[in-house]
Amino acid sequence: AQTVTQSQPEMSVQEAETVTLSCTYDTSESDYYLFWYKQPPSRQMILVIRQEAYKQQNATENRFSVNFQKAAKSFSLKISDSQLGDAAMYFCAYKAGSARQLTFGSGTQLTVLP
Amino acid sequence: DTGVSQDPRHKITKRGQNVTFRCDPISEHNRLYWYRQTLGQGPEFLTYFQNEAQLEKSRLLSDRFSAERPKGSFSTLEIQRTEQGDSAMYLCASSLVQGAGAGNTIYFGEGSWLTVV
C-alpha cells in the first residue's frame, strides 16, 4: 500500500523568508502523481502544485516550487518570499496512475510570523 | 464562482440519529469523491462516483454509510445510527476526467463538520 509521510507536524517562517516542507512516500508504482494541497482555516483544500513522476523537471508555480527526488521518494515544497496568507495546513498527496483517489500525509501546520 | 459546495457546513447530532450531507460538484465534473478528515490528520478516501455509478468504496465505509449520486450531478452521504467515532469533517471533491484521466486535478469543497454527542 502506498503511504505518504510528513515528518514535520509544525513549521514556522518569518514573513518574506523561505521555508521547505518535507514529504516522503512509499510506492512500487512507476506511474504516479504528487500534489501539495493547502488547507487554510476556512478549511477548503486548495491545490498548490502538482508533479508528474515521469517528468524530471521540478514543478514551479510562482513562489511555490518542489524538489522531486524520485529515487529517494522525496517530494518537498519550497515556499519563497513567505506571506501571511501562506499560513495554513499543508498536505502532501500521492495518486498512482491507475488509482482514482488521493492518499494524503498527516499534514504540516505552517505559521508565518510577521 | 461555482466551486464544490457542501451542505450543511456543520451538524451536531445525538448518537444513534441519522444524518445526511449533500455535495454539489463543479458543473460538468463527471467524477465525485467523498473523503473523511479527523482533527490533525489528512483526508481519507471513502468512495467515488463516475457519473452516477459508485465505482469504489473504502473499507472505512461501513454498512452504516451510504452514498448516492442519482443523476450524476449532486451526491448525498448518509450515516445511519451515528456513533461518536463518526465525528469528523466529510469532504466532497470533484474532477473532470477526460481520456485516461490519470492526472486530473481534484477540487475540494469546504467540508461538512459532524459532531456526534
JSON list of C-alpha atoms in Angstrom, two decimals:
[
{"chain": "A", "resi": 1, "resn": "ALA", "atom": "CA", "xyz": [0.00, 0.00, 0.00]},
{"chain": "A", "resi": 2, "resn": "GLN", "atom": "CA", "xyz": [1.13, 3.49, -0.69]},
{"chain": "A", "resi": 3, "resn": "THR", "atom": "CA", "xyz": [1.97, 5.69, 2.25]},
{"chain": "A", "resi": 4, "resn": "VAL", "atom": "CA", "xyz": [2.77, 9.37, 2.49]},
{"chain": "A", "resi": 5, "resn": "THR", "atom": "CA", "xyz": [4.81, 10.70, 5.40]},
{"chain": "A", "resi": 6, "resn": "GLN", "atom": "CA", "xyz": [5.13, 14.29, 6.52]},
{"chain": "A", "resi": 7, "resn": "SER", "atom": "CA", "xyz": [7.59, 14.32, 9.40]},
{"chain": "A", "resi": 8, "resn": "GLN", "atom": "CA", "xyz": [7.11, 17.96, 10.37]},
{"chain": "A", "resi": 9, "resn": "PRO", "atom": "CA", "xyz": [3.80, 18.47, 12.21]},
{"chain": "A", "resi": 10, "resn": "GLU", "atom": "CA", "xyz": [4.54, 22.20, 12.58]},
{"chain": "A", "resi": 11, "resn": "MET", "atom": "CA", "xyz": [6.80, 24.70, 10.90]},
{"chain": "A", "resi": 12, "resn": "SER", "atom": "CA", "xyz": [7.20, 28.43, 11.19]},
{"chain": "A", "resi": 13, "resn": "VAL", "atom": "CA", "xyz": [8.78, 31.00, 8.93]},
{"chain": "A", "resi": 14, "resn": "GLN", "atom": "CA", "xyz": [9.39, 34.70, 9.08]},
{"chain": "A", "resi": 15, "resn": "GLU", "atom": "CA", "xyz": [7.49, 36.77, 6.58]},
{"chain": "A", "resi": 16, "resn": "ALA", "atom": "CA", "xyz": [9.46, 37.19, 3.32]},
{"chain": "A", "resi": 17, "resn": "GLU", "atom": "CA", "xyz": [11.73, 34.26, 4.16]},
{"chain": "A", "resi": 18, "resn": "THR", "atom": "CA", "xyz": [11.88, 30.83, 2.56]},
{"chain": "A", "resi": 19, "resn": "VAL", "atom": "CA", "xyz": [10.62, 27.61, 4.08]},
{"chain": "A", "resi": 20, "resn": "THR", "atom": "CA", "xyz": [10.76, 24.00, 2.93]},
{"chain": "A", "resi": 21, "resn": "LEU", "atom": "CA", "xyz": [8.17, 21.39, 3.87]},
{"chain": "A", "resi": 22, "resn": "SER", "atom": "CA", "xyz": [9.18, 17.75, 3.65]},
{"chain": "A", "resi": 23, "resn": "CYS", "atom": "CA", "xyz": [7.31, 14.79, 2.27]},
{"chain": "A", "resi": 24, "resn": "THR", "atom": "CA", "xyz": [8.33, 11.22, 1.58]},
{"chain": "A", "resi": 25, "resn": "TYR", "atom": "CA", "xyz": [6.25, 8.49, 0.04]},
{"chain": "A", "resi": 26, "resn": "ASP", "atom": "CA", "xyz": [6.41, 4.79, -0.47]},
{"chain": "A", "resi": 27, "resn": "THR", "atom": "CA", "xyz": [5.27, 3.14, -3.66]},
{"chain": "A", "resi": 28, "resn": "SER", "atom": "CA", "xyz": [6.15, 0.36, -6.04]},
{"chain": "A", "resi": 29, "resn": "GLU", "atom": "CA", "xyz": [4.40, 2.11, -8.94]},
{"chain": "A", "resi": 30, "resn": "SER", "atom": "CA", "xyz": [6.33, 3.77, -11.74]},
{"chain": "A", "resi": 31, "resn": "ASP", "atom": "CA", "xyz": [3.44, 5.93, -12.91]},
{"chain": "A", "resi": 32, "resn": "TYR", "atom": "CA", "xyz": [2.13, 8.31, -10.28]},
{"chain": "A", "resi": 33, "resn": "TYR", "atom": "CA", "xyz": [1.39, 11.91, -9.43]},
{"chain": "A", "resi": 34, "resn": "LEU", "atom": "CA", "xyz": [2.29, 14.00, -6.41]},
{"chain": "A", "resi": 35, "resn": "PHE", "atom": "CA", "xyz": [0.47, 17.03, -5.08]},
{"chain": "A", "resi": 36, "resn": "TRP", "atom": "CA", "xyz": [0.72, 19.66, -2.42]},
{"chain": "A", "resi": 37, "resn": "TYR", "atom": "CA", "xyz": [-2.56, 20.96, -1.09]},
{"chain": "A", "resi": 38, "resn": "LYS", "atom": "CA", "xyz": [-3.10, 23.90, 1.22]},
{"chain": "A", "resi": 39, "resn": "GLN", "atom": "CA", "xyz": [-5.90, 23.96, 3.76]},
{"chain": "A", "resi": 40, "resn": "PRO", "atom": "CA", "xyz": [-6.33, 27.41, 5.35]},
{"chain": "A", "resi": 41, "resn": "PRO", "atom": "CA", "xyz": [-8.52, 27.98, 8.40]},
{"chain": "A", "resi": 42, "resn": "SER", "atom": "CA", "xyz": [-11.60, 28.26, 6.15]},
{"chain": "A", "resi": 43, "resn": "ARG", "atom": "CA", "xyz": [-10.97, 24.55, 5.58]},
{"chain": "A", "resi": 44, "resn": "GLN", "atom": "CA", "xyz": [-11.26, 24.41, 1.78]},
{"chain": "A", "resi": 45, "resn": "MET", "atom": "CA", "xyz": [-8.43, 22.34, 0.37]},
{"chain": "A", "resi": 46, "resn": "ILE", "atom": "CA", "xyz": [-6.66, 24.20, -2.43]},
{"chain": "A", "resi": 47, "resn": "LEU", "atom": "CA", "xyz": [-4.23, 22.67, -4.89]},
{"chain": "A", "resi": 48, "resn": "VAL", "atom": "CA", "xyz": [-0.85, 24.39, -4.68]},
{"chain": "A", "resi": 49, "resn": "ILE", "atom": "CA", "xyz": [1.28, 22.41, -7.08]},
{"chain": "A", "resi": 50, "resn": "ARG", "atom": "CA", "xyz": [1.46, 19.04, -8.79]},
{"chain": "A", "resi": 51, "resn": "GLN", "atom": "CA", "xyz": [4.23, 16.89, -10.19]},
{"chain": "A", "resi": 52, "resn": "GLU", "atom": "CA", "xyz": [4.05, 14.03, -12.66]},
{"chain": "A", "resi": 53, "resn": "ALA", "atom": "CA", "xyz": [6.52, 11.29, -11.77]},
{"chain": "A", "resi": 54, "resn": "TYR", "atom": "CA", "xyz": [7.64, 10.86, -15.37]},
{"chain": "A", "resi": 55, "resn": "LYS", "atom": "CA", "xyz": [8.78, 14.48, -15.55]},
{"chain": "A", "resi": 56, "resn": "GLN", "atom": "CA", "xyz": [12.32, 15.11, -14.39]},
{"chain": "A", "resi": 57, "resn": "GLN", "atom": "CA", "xyz": [11.85, 18.86, -14.19]},
{"chain": "A", "resi": 58, "resn": "ASN", "atom": "CA", "xyz": [10.65, 20.15, -10.85]},
{"chain": "A", "resi": 59, "resn": "ALA", "atom": "CA", "xyz": [7.28, 21.88, -10.95]},
{"chain": "A", "resi": 60, "resn": "THR", "atom": "CA", "xyz": [7.08, 25.58, -10.16]},
{"chain": "A", "resi": 61, "resn": "GLU", "atom": "CA", "xyz": [4.10, 27.83, -9.52]},
{"chain": "A", "resi": 62, "resn": "ASN", "atom": "CA", "xyz": [5.09, 31.40, -8.77]},
{"chain": "A", "resi": 63, "resn": "ARG", "atom": "CA", "xyz": [6.56, 31.39, -5.25]},
{"chain": "A", "resi": 64, "resn": "PHE", "atom": "CA", "xyz": [5.98, 27.66, -4.82]},
{"chain": "A", "resi": 65, "resn": "SER", "atom": "CA", "xyz": [8.37, 25.05, -6.13]},
{"chain": "A", "resi": 66, "resn": "VAL", "atom": "CA", "xyz": [9.10, 21.40, -5.44]},
{"chain": "A", "resi": 67, "resn": "ASN", "atom": "CA", "xyz": [12.21, 19.34, -5.11]},
{"chain": "A", "resi": 68, "resn": "PHE", "atom": "CA", "xyz": [11.23, 15.96, -6.54]},
{"chain": "A", "resi": 69, "resn": "GLN", "atom": "CA", "xyz": [13.78, 13.24, -5.84]},
{"chain": "A", "resi": 70, "resn": "LYS", "atom": "CA", "xyz": [12.30, 10.14, -7.43]},
{"chain": "A", "resi": 71, "resn": "ALA", "atom": "CA", "xyz": [14.95, 7.68, -6.34]},
{"chain": "A", "resi": 72, "resn": "ALA", "atom": "CA", "xyz": [14.73, 8.88, -2.76]},
{"chain": "A", "resi": 73, "resn": "LYS", "atom": "CA", "xyz": [10.92, 9.07, -2.97]},
{"chain": "A", "resi": 74, "resn": "SER", "atom": "CA", "xyz": [11.03, 12.58, -1.65]},
{"chain": "A", "resi": 75, "resn": "PHE", "atom": "CA", "xyz": [8.80, 15.48, -2.64]},
{"chain": "A", "resi": 76, "resn": "SER", "atom": "CA", "xyz": [9.46, 18.68, -0.71]},
{"chain": "A", "resi": 77, "resn": "LEU", "atom": "CA", "xyz": [7.69, 22.01, -1.13]},
{"chain": "A", "resi": 78, "resn": "LYS", "atom": "CA", "xyz": [9.61, 25.27, -1.06]},
{"chain": "A", "resi": 79, "resn": "ILE", "atom": "CA", "xyz": [7.77, 28.50, -0.40]},
{"chain": "A", "resi": 80, "resn": "SER", "atom": "CA", "xyz": [9.76, 31.59, -1.26]},
{"chain": "A", "resi": 81, "resn": "ASP", "atom": "CA", "xyz": [9.05, 35.10, -0.01]},
{"chain": "A", "resi": 82, "resn": "SER", "atom": "CA", "xyz": [6.55, 33.76, 2.51]},
{"chain": "A", "resi": 83, "resn": "GLN", "atom": "CA", "xyz": [3.41, 35.81, 3.03]},
{"chain": "A", "resi": 84, "resn": "LEU", "atom": "CA", "xyz": [0.96, 35.93, 5.91]},
{"chain": "A", "resi": 85, "resn": "GLY", "atom": "CA", "xyz": [-1.64, 34.37, 3.64]},
{"chain": "A", "resi": 86, "resn": "ASP", "atom": "CA", "xyz": [0.52, 31.28, 3.26]},
{"chain": "A", "resi": 87, "resn": "ALA", "atom": "CA", "xyz": [-0.29, 30.27, 6.83]},
{"chain": "A", "resi": 88, "resn": "ALA", "atom": "CA", "xyz": [-2.24, 27.04, 6.61]},
{"chain": "A", "resi": 89, "resn": "MET", "atom": "CA", "xyz": [-2.06, 23.28, 6.93]},
{"chain": "A", "resi": 90, "resn": "TYR", "atom": "CA", "xyz": [-0.17, 21.81, 4.00]},
{"chain": "A", "resi": 91, "resn": "PHE", "atom": "CA", "xyz": [-0.84, 18.28, 2.84]},
{"chain": "A", "resi": 92, "resn": "CYS", "atom": "CA", "xyz": [1.31, 16.19, 0.57]},
{"chain": "A", "resi": 93, "resn": "ALA", "atom": "CA", "xyz": [-0.71, 13.73, -1.52]},
{"chain": "A", "resi": 94, "resn": "TYR", "atom": "CA", "xyz": [0.01, 10.85, -3.83]},
{"chain": "A", "resi": 95, "resn": "LYS", "atom": "CA", "xyz": [-2.01, 9.27, -6.60]},
{"chain": "A", "resi": 96, "resn": "ALA", "atom": "CA", "xyz": [-0.99, 6.20, -8.55]},
{"chain": "A", "resi": 97, "resn": "GLY", "atom": "CA", "xyz": [-1.62, 6.48, -12.26]},
{"chain": "A", "resi": 98, "resn": "SER", "atom": "CA", "xyz": [-4.04, 3.59, -12.09]},
{"chain": "A", "resi": 99, "resn": "ALA", "atom": "CA", "xyz": [-5.82, 4.81, -8.97]},
{"chain": "A", "resi": 100, "resn": "ARG", "atom": "CA", "xyz": [-8.74, 7.17, -8.66]},
{"chain": "A", "resi": 101, "resn": "GLN", "atom": "CA", "xyz": [-8.17, 8.52, -5.16]},
{"chain": "A", "resi": 102, "resn": "LEU", "atom": "CA", "xyz": [-5.53, 10.53, -3.36]},
{"chain": "A", "resi": 103, "resn": "THR", "atom": "CA", "xyz": [-3.51, 9.30, -0.40]},
{"chain": "A", "resi": 104, "resn": "PHE", "atom": "CA", "xyz": [-2.66, 12.13, 1.96]},
{"chain": "A", "resi": 105, "resn": "GLY", "atom": "CA", "xyz": [0.04, 12.67, 4.53]},
{"chain": "A", "resi": 106, "resn": "SER", "atom": "CA", "xyz": [-0.82, 13.87, 8.02]},
{"chain": "A", "resi": 107, "resn": "GLY", "atom": "CA", "xyz": [-0.05, 17.48, 7.20]},
{"chain": "A", "resi": 108, "resn": "THR", "atom": "CA", "xyz": [2.32, 20.26, 8.28]},
{"chain": "A", "resi": 109, "resn": "GLN", "atom": "CA", "xyz": [0.91, 23.30, 10.02]},
{"chain": "A", "resi": 110, "resn": "LEU", "atom": "CA", "xyz": [2.74, 26.35, 8.70]},
{"chain": "A", "resi": 111, "resn": "THR", "atom": "CA", "xyz": [2.82, 29.56, 10.72]},
{"chain": "A", "resi": 112, "resn": "VAL", "atom": "CA", "xyz": [4.06, 32.76, 9.12]},
{"chain": "A", "resi": 113, "resn": "LEU", "atom": "CA", "xyz": [5.45, 35.25, 11.58]},
{"chain": "A", "resi": 114, "resn": "PRO", "atom": "CA", "xyz": [5.15, 38.97, 10.83]},
{"chain": "B", "resi": 1, "resn": "ASP", "atom": "CA", "xyz": [-17.75, 31.02, -8.51]},
{"chain": "B", "resi": 2, "resn": "THR", "atom": "CA", "xyz": [-19.22, 27.56, -8.96]},
{"chain": "B", "resi": 3, "resn": "GLY", "atom": "CA", "xyz": [-16.83, 25.52, -6.86]},
{"chain": "B", "resi": 4, "resn": "VAL", "atom": "CA", "xyz": [-17.72, 22.38, -4.93]},
{"chain": "B", "resi": 5, "resn": "SER", "atom": "CA", "xyz": [-20.37, 23.23, -2.38]},
{"chain": "B", "resi": 6, "resn": "GLN", "atom": "CA", "xyz": [-21.41, 21.21, 0.63]},
{"chain": "B", "resi": 7, "resn": "ASP", "atom": "CA", "xyz": [-24.37, 21.41, 2.95]},
{"chain": "B", "resi": 8, "resn": "PRO", "atom": "CA", "xyz": [-24.69, 21.65, 5.86]},
{"chain": "B", "resi": 9, "resn": "ARG", "atom": "CA", "xyz": [-21.35, 23.04, 6.91]},
{"chain": "B", "resi": 10, "resn": "HIS", "atom": "CA", "xyz": [-21.86, 21.96, 10.49]},
{"chain": "B", "resi": 11, "resn": "LYS", "atom": "CA", "xyz": [-24.07, 19.33, 12.05]},
{"chain": "B", "resi": 12, "resn": "ILE", "atom": "CA", "xyz": [-24.43, 18.32, 15.67]},
{"chain": "B", "resi": 13, "resn": "THR", "atom": "CA", "xyz": [-26.41, 15.16, 16.25]},
{"chain": "B", "resi": 14, "resn": "LYS", "atom": "CA", "xyz": [-27.13, 12.76, 19.03]},
{"chain": "B", "resi": 15, "resn": "ARG", "atom": "CA", "xyz": [-25.67, 9.29, 18.93]},
{"chain": "B", "resi": 16, "resn": "GLY", "atom": "CA", "xyz": [-27.96, 6.91, 17.11]},
{"chain": "B", "resi": 17, "resn": "GLN", "atom": "CA", "xyz": [-29.50, 9.52, 14.84]},
{"chain": "B", "resi": 18, "resn": "ASN", "atom": "CA", "xyz": [-29.16, 9.55, 11.06]},
{"chain": "B", "resi": 19, "resn": "VAL", "atom": "CA", "xyz": [-27.52, 12.39, 9.20]},
{"chain": "B", "resi": 20, "resn": "THR", "atom": "CA", "xyz": [-27.27, 13.26, 5.53]},
{"chain": "B", "resi": 21, "resn": "PHE", "atom": "CA", "xyz": [-24.79, 15.51, 3.78]},
{"chain": "B", "resi": 22, "resn": "ARG", "atom": "CA", "xyz": [-25.16, 16.93, 0.32]},
{"chain": "B", "resi": 23, "resn": "CYS", "atom": "CA", "xyz": [-22.48, 17.79, -2.19]},
{"chain": "B", "resi": 24, "resn": "ASP", "atom": "CA", "xyz": [-22.83, 19.78, -5.39]},
{"chain": "B", "resi": 25, "resn": "PRO", "atom": "CA", "xyz": [-19.73, 19.30, -7.54]},
{"chain": "B", "resi": 26, "resn": "ILE", "atom": "CA", "xyz": [-18.32, 21.71, -10.05]},
{"chain": "B", "resi": 27, "resn": "SER", "atom": "CA", "xyz": [-20.63, 21.83, -13.02]},
{"chain": "B", "resi": 28, "resn": "GLU", "atom": "CA", "xyz": [-19.80, 19.22, -15.69]},
{"chain": "B", "resi": 29, "resn": "HIS", "atom": "CA", "xyz": [-17.38, 17.37, -13.45]},
{"chain": "B", "resi": 30, "resn": "ASN", "atom": "CA", "xyz": [-18.04, 13.70, -14.01]},
{"chain": "B", "resi": 31, "resn": "ARG", "atom": "CA", "xyz": [-16.17, 12.30, -11.04]},
{"chain": "B", "resi": 32, "resn": "LEU", "atom": "CA", "xyz": [-17.15, 12.90, -7.42]},
{"chain": "B", "resi": 33, "resn": "TYR", "atom": "CA", "xyz": [-15.35, 11.80, -4.28]},
{"chain": "B", "resi": 34, "resn": "TRP", "atom": "CA", "xyz": [-16.08, 11.61, -0.58]},
{"chain": "B", "resi": 35, "resn": "TYR", "atom": "CA", "xyz": [-13.27, 11.83, 1.99]},
{"chain": "B", "resi": 36, "resn": "ARG", "atom": "CA", "xyz": [-13.28, 11.92, 5.77]},
{"chain": "B", "resi": 37, "resn": "GLN", "atom": "CA", "xyz": [-10.88, 14.04, 7.80]},
{"chain": "B", "resi": 38, "resn": "THR", "atom": "CA", "xyz": [-10.35, 13.96, 11.55]},
{"chain": "B", "resi": 39, "resn": "LEU", "atom": "CA", "xyz": [-8.51, 16.62, 13.52]},
{"chain": "B", "resi": 40, "resn": "GLY", "atom": "CA", "xyz": [-4.78, 16.61, 12.92]},
{"chain": "B", "resi": 41, "resn": "GLN", "atom": "CA", "xyz": [-4.98, 14.09, 10.10]},
{"chain": "B", "resi": 42, "resn": "GLY", "atom": "CA", "xyz": [-5.08, 14.16, 6.35]},
{"chain": "B", "resi": 43, "resn": "PRO", "atom": "CA", "xyz": [-8.25, 13.26, 4.48]},
{"chain": "B", "resi": 44, "resn": "GLU", "atom": "CA", "xyz": [-9.01, 9.58, 4.00]},
{"chain": "B", "resi": 45, "resn": "PHE", "atom": "CA", "xyz": [-10.77, 8.30, 0.92]},
{"chain": "B", "resi": 46, "resn": "LEU", "atom": "CA", "xyz": [-14.27, 6.91, 1.38]},
{"chain": "B", "resi": 47, "resn": "THR", "atom": "CA", "xyz": [-15.79, 6.45, -2.05]},
{"chain": "B", "resi": 48, "resn": "TYR", "atom": "CA", "xyz": [-16.07, 7.87, -5.54]},
{"chain": "B", "resi": 49, "resn": "PHE", "atom": "CA", "xyz": [-18.55, 8.09, -8.39]},
{"chain": "B", "resi": 50, "resn": "GLN", "atom": "CA", "xyz": [-18.03, 8.21, -12.11]},
{"chain": "B", "resi": 51, "resn": "ASN", "atom": "CA", "xyz": [-21.19, 9.95, -13.24]},
{"chain": "B", "resi": 52, "resn": "GLU", "atom": "CA", "xyz": [-23.96, 8.11, -11.34]},
{"chain": "B", "resi": 53, "resn": "ALA", "atom": "CA", "xyz": [-22.02, 4.88, -10.82]},
{"chain": "B", "resi": 54, "resn": "GLN", "atom": "CA", "xyz": [-20.33, 4.25, -7.48]},
{"chain": "B", "resi": 55, "resn": "LEU", "atom": "CA", "xyz": [-17.14, 2.56, -8.60]},
{"chain": "B", "resi": 56, "resn": "GLU", "atom": "CA", "xyz": [-15.07, 2.19, -5.47]},
{"chain": "B", "resi": 57, "resn": "LYS", "atom": "CA", "xyz": [-15.64, 2.09, -1.73]},
{"chain": "B", "resi": 58, "resn": "SER", "atom": "CA", "xyz": [-13.04, 2.16, 1.01]},
{"chain": "B", "resi": 59, "resn": "ARG", "atom": "CA", "xyz": [-13.03, -0.28, 3.90]},
{"chain": "B", "resi": 60, "resn": "LEU", "atom": "CA", "xyz": [-13.70, 2.81, 6.02]},
{"chain": "B", "resi": 61, "resn": "LEU", "atom": "CA", "xyz": [-17.19, 2.95, 4.56]},
{"chain": "B", "resi": 62, "resn": "SER", "atom": "CA", "xyz": [-19.07, 0.69, 6.95]},
{"chain": "B", "resi": 63, "resn": "ASP", "atom": "CA", "xyz": [-22.56, -0.56, 6.22]},
{"chain": "B", "resi": 64, "resn": "ARG", "atom": "CA", "xyz": [-23.95, 2.39, 8.18]},
{"chain": "B", "resi": 65, "resn": "PHE", "atom": "CA", "xyz": [-22.68, 4.67, 5.45]},
{"chain": "B", "resi": 66, "resn": "SER", "atom": "CA", "xyz": [-24.35, 5.03, 2.09]},
{"chain": "B", "resi": 67, "resn": "ALA", "atom": "CA", "xyz": [-23.63, 7.40, -0.74]},
{"chain": "B", "resi": 68, "resn": "GLU", "atom": "CA", "xyz": [-25.63, 8.15, -3.83]},
{"chain": "B", "resi": 69, "resn": "ARG", "atom": "CA", "xyz": [-25.35, 10.24, -6.93]},
{"chain": "B", "resi": 70, "resn": "PRO", "atom": "CA", "xyz": [-28.71, 9.59, -8.56]},
{"chain": "B", "resi": 71, "resn": "LYS", "atom": "CA", "xyz": [-28.46, 11.72, -11.68]},
{"chain": "B", "resi": 72, "resn": "GLY", "atom": "CA", "xyz": [-24.74, 12.06, -11.97]},
{"chain": "B", "resi": 73, "resn": "SER", "atom": "CA", "xyz": [-24.81, 15.57, -10.55]},
{"chain": "B", "resi": 74, "resn": "PHE", "atom": "CA", "xyz": [-25.16, 16.17, -6.79]},
{"chain": "B", "resi": 75, "resn": "SER", "atom": "CA", "xyz": [-24.38, 13.47, -4.26]},
{"chain": "B", "resi": 76, "resn": "THR", "atom": "CA", "xyz": [-25.55, 12.59, -0.76]},
{"chain": "B", "resi": 77, "resn": "LEU", "atom": "CA", "xyz": [-23.71, 10.81, 2.01]},
{"chain": "B", "resi": 78, "resn": "GLU", "atom": "CA", "xyz": [-25.93, 9.33, 4.70]},
{"chain": "B", "resi": 79, "resn": "ILE", "atom": "CA", "xyz": [-24.72, 7.98, 8.02]},
{"chain": "B", "resi": 80, "resn": "GLN", "atom": "CA", "xyz": [-27.19, 5.82, 9.90]},
{"chain": "B", "resi": 81, "resn": "ARG", "atom": "CA", "xyz": [-27.15, 5.19, 13.64]},
{"chain": "B", "resi": 82, "resn": "THR", "atom": "CA", "xyz": [-24.31, 7.64, 14.17]},
{"chain": "B", "resi": 83, "resn": "GLU", "atom": "CA", "xyz": [-21.56, 6.85, 16.66]},
{"chain": "B", "resi": 84, "resn": "GLN", "atom": "CA", "xyz": [-19.18, 9.19, 18.41]},
{"chain": "B", "resi": 85, "resn": "GLY", "atom": "CA", "xyz": [-16.38, 7.84, 16.24]},
{"chain": "B", "resi": 86, "resn": "ASP", "atom": "CA", "xyz": [-18.15, 9.26, 13.21]},
{"chain": "B", "resi": 87, "resn": "SER", "atom": "CA", "xyz": [-17.32, 12.77, 14.38]},
{"chain": "B", "resi": 88, "resn": "ALA", "atom": "CA", "xyz": [-15.16, 14.22, 11.61]},
{"chain": "B", "resi": 89, "resn": "MET", "atom": "CA", "xyz": [-15.23, 16.51, 8.64]},
{"chain": "B", "resi": 90, "resn": "TYR", "atom": "CA", "xyz": [-16.67, 14.98, 5.50]},
{"chain": "B", "resi": 91, "resn": "LEU", "atom": "CA", "xyz": [-15.11, 16.39, 2.39]},
{"chain": "B", "resi": 92, "resn": "CYS", "atom": "CA", "xyz": [-16.53, 16.22, -1.07]},
{"chain": "B", "resi": 93, "resn": "ALA", "atom": "CA", "xyz": [-14.41, 16.69, -4.16]},
{"chain": "B", "resi": 94, "resn": "SER", "atom": "CA", "xyz": [-14.88, 16.56, -7.88]},
{"chain": "B", "resi": 95, "resn": "SER", "atom": "CA", "xyz": [-12.86, 16.33, -11.04]},
{"chain": "B", "resi": 96, "resn": "LEU", "atom": "CA", "xyz": [-13.29, 16.26, -14.79]},
{"chain": "B", "resi": 97, "resn": "VAL", "atom": "CA", "xyz": [-11.91, 13.09, -16.27]},
{"chain": "B", "resi": 98, "resn": "GLN", "atom": "CA", "xyz": [-11.03, 13.22, -19.92]},
{"chain": "B", "resi": 99, "resn": "GLY", "atom": "CA", "xyz": [-9.36, 10.39, -21.76]},
{"chain": "B", "resi": 100, "resn": "ALA", "atom": "CA", "xyz": [-7.26, 8.27, -19.43]},
{"chain": "B", "resi": 101, "resn": "GLY", "atom": "CA", "xyz": [-7.72, 10.92, -16.78]},
{"chain": "B", "resi": 102, "resn": "ALA", "atom": "CA", "xyz": [-4.88, 9.67, -14.68]},
{"chain": "B", "resi": 103, "resn": "GLY", "atom": "CA", "xyz": [-3.60, 13.06, -13.67]},
{"chain": "B", "resi": 104, "resn": "ASN", "atom": "CA", "xyz": [-6.81, 15.02, -13.40]},
{"chain": "B", "resi": 105, "resn": "THR", "atom": "CA", "xyz": [-6.90, 17.68, -10.70]},
{"chain": "B", "resi": 106, "resn": "ILE", "atom": "CA", "xyz": [-9.28, 17.09, -7.82]},
{"chain": "B", "resi": 107, "resn": "TYR", "atom": "CA", "xyz": [-11.09, 20.12, -6.39]},
{"chain": "B", "resi": 108, "resn": "PHE", "atom": "CA", "xyz": [-12.39, 20.05, -2.84]},
{"chain": "B", "resi": 109, "resn": "GLY", "atom": "CA", "xyz": [-15.34, 21.61, -1.09]},
{"chain": "B", "resi": 110, "resn": "GLU", "atom": "CA", "xyz": [-15.19, 23.29, 2.31]},
{"chain": "B", "resi": 111, "resn": "GLY", "atom": "CA", "xyz": [-16.41, 20.19, 4.07]},
{"chain": "B", "resi": 112, "resn": "SER", "atom": "CA", "xyz": [-19.24, 19.30, 6.43]},
{"chain": "B", "resi": 113, "resn": "TRP", "atom": "CA", "xyz": [-18.34, 19.05, 10.09]},
{"chain": "B", "resi": 114, "resn": "LEU", "atom": "CA", "xyz": [-20.15, 16.35, 12.01]},
{"chain": "B", "resi": 115, "resn": "THR", "atom": "CA", "xyz": [-20.19, 16.22, 15.79]},
{"chain": "B", "resi": 116, "resn": "VAL", "atom": "CA", "xyz": [-21.89, 13.25, 17.42]},
{"chain": "B", "resi": 117, "resn": "VAL", "atom": "CA", "xyz": [-22.75, 13.79, 21.08]}
]
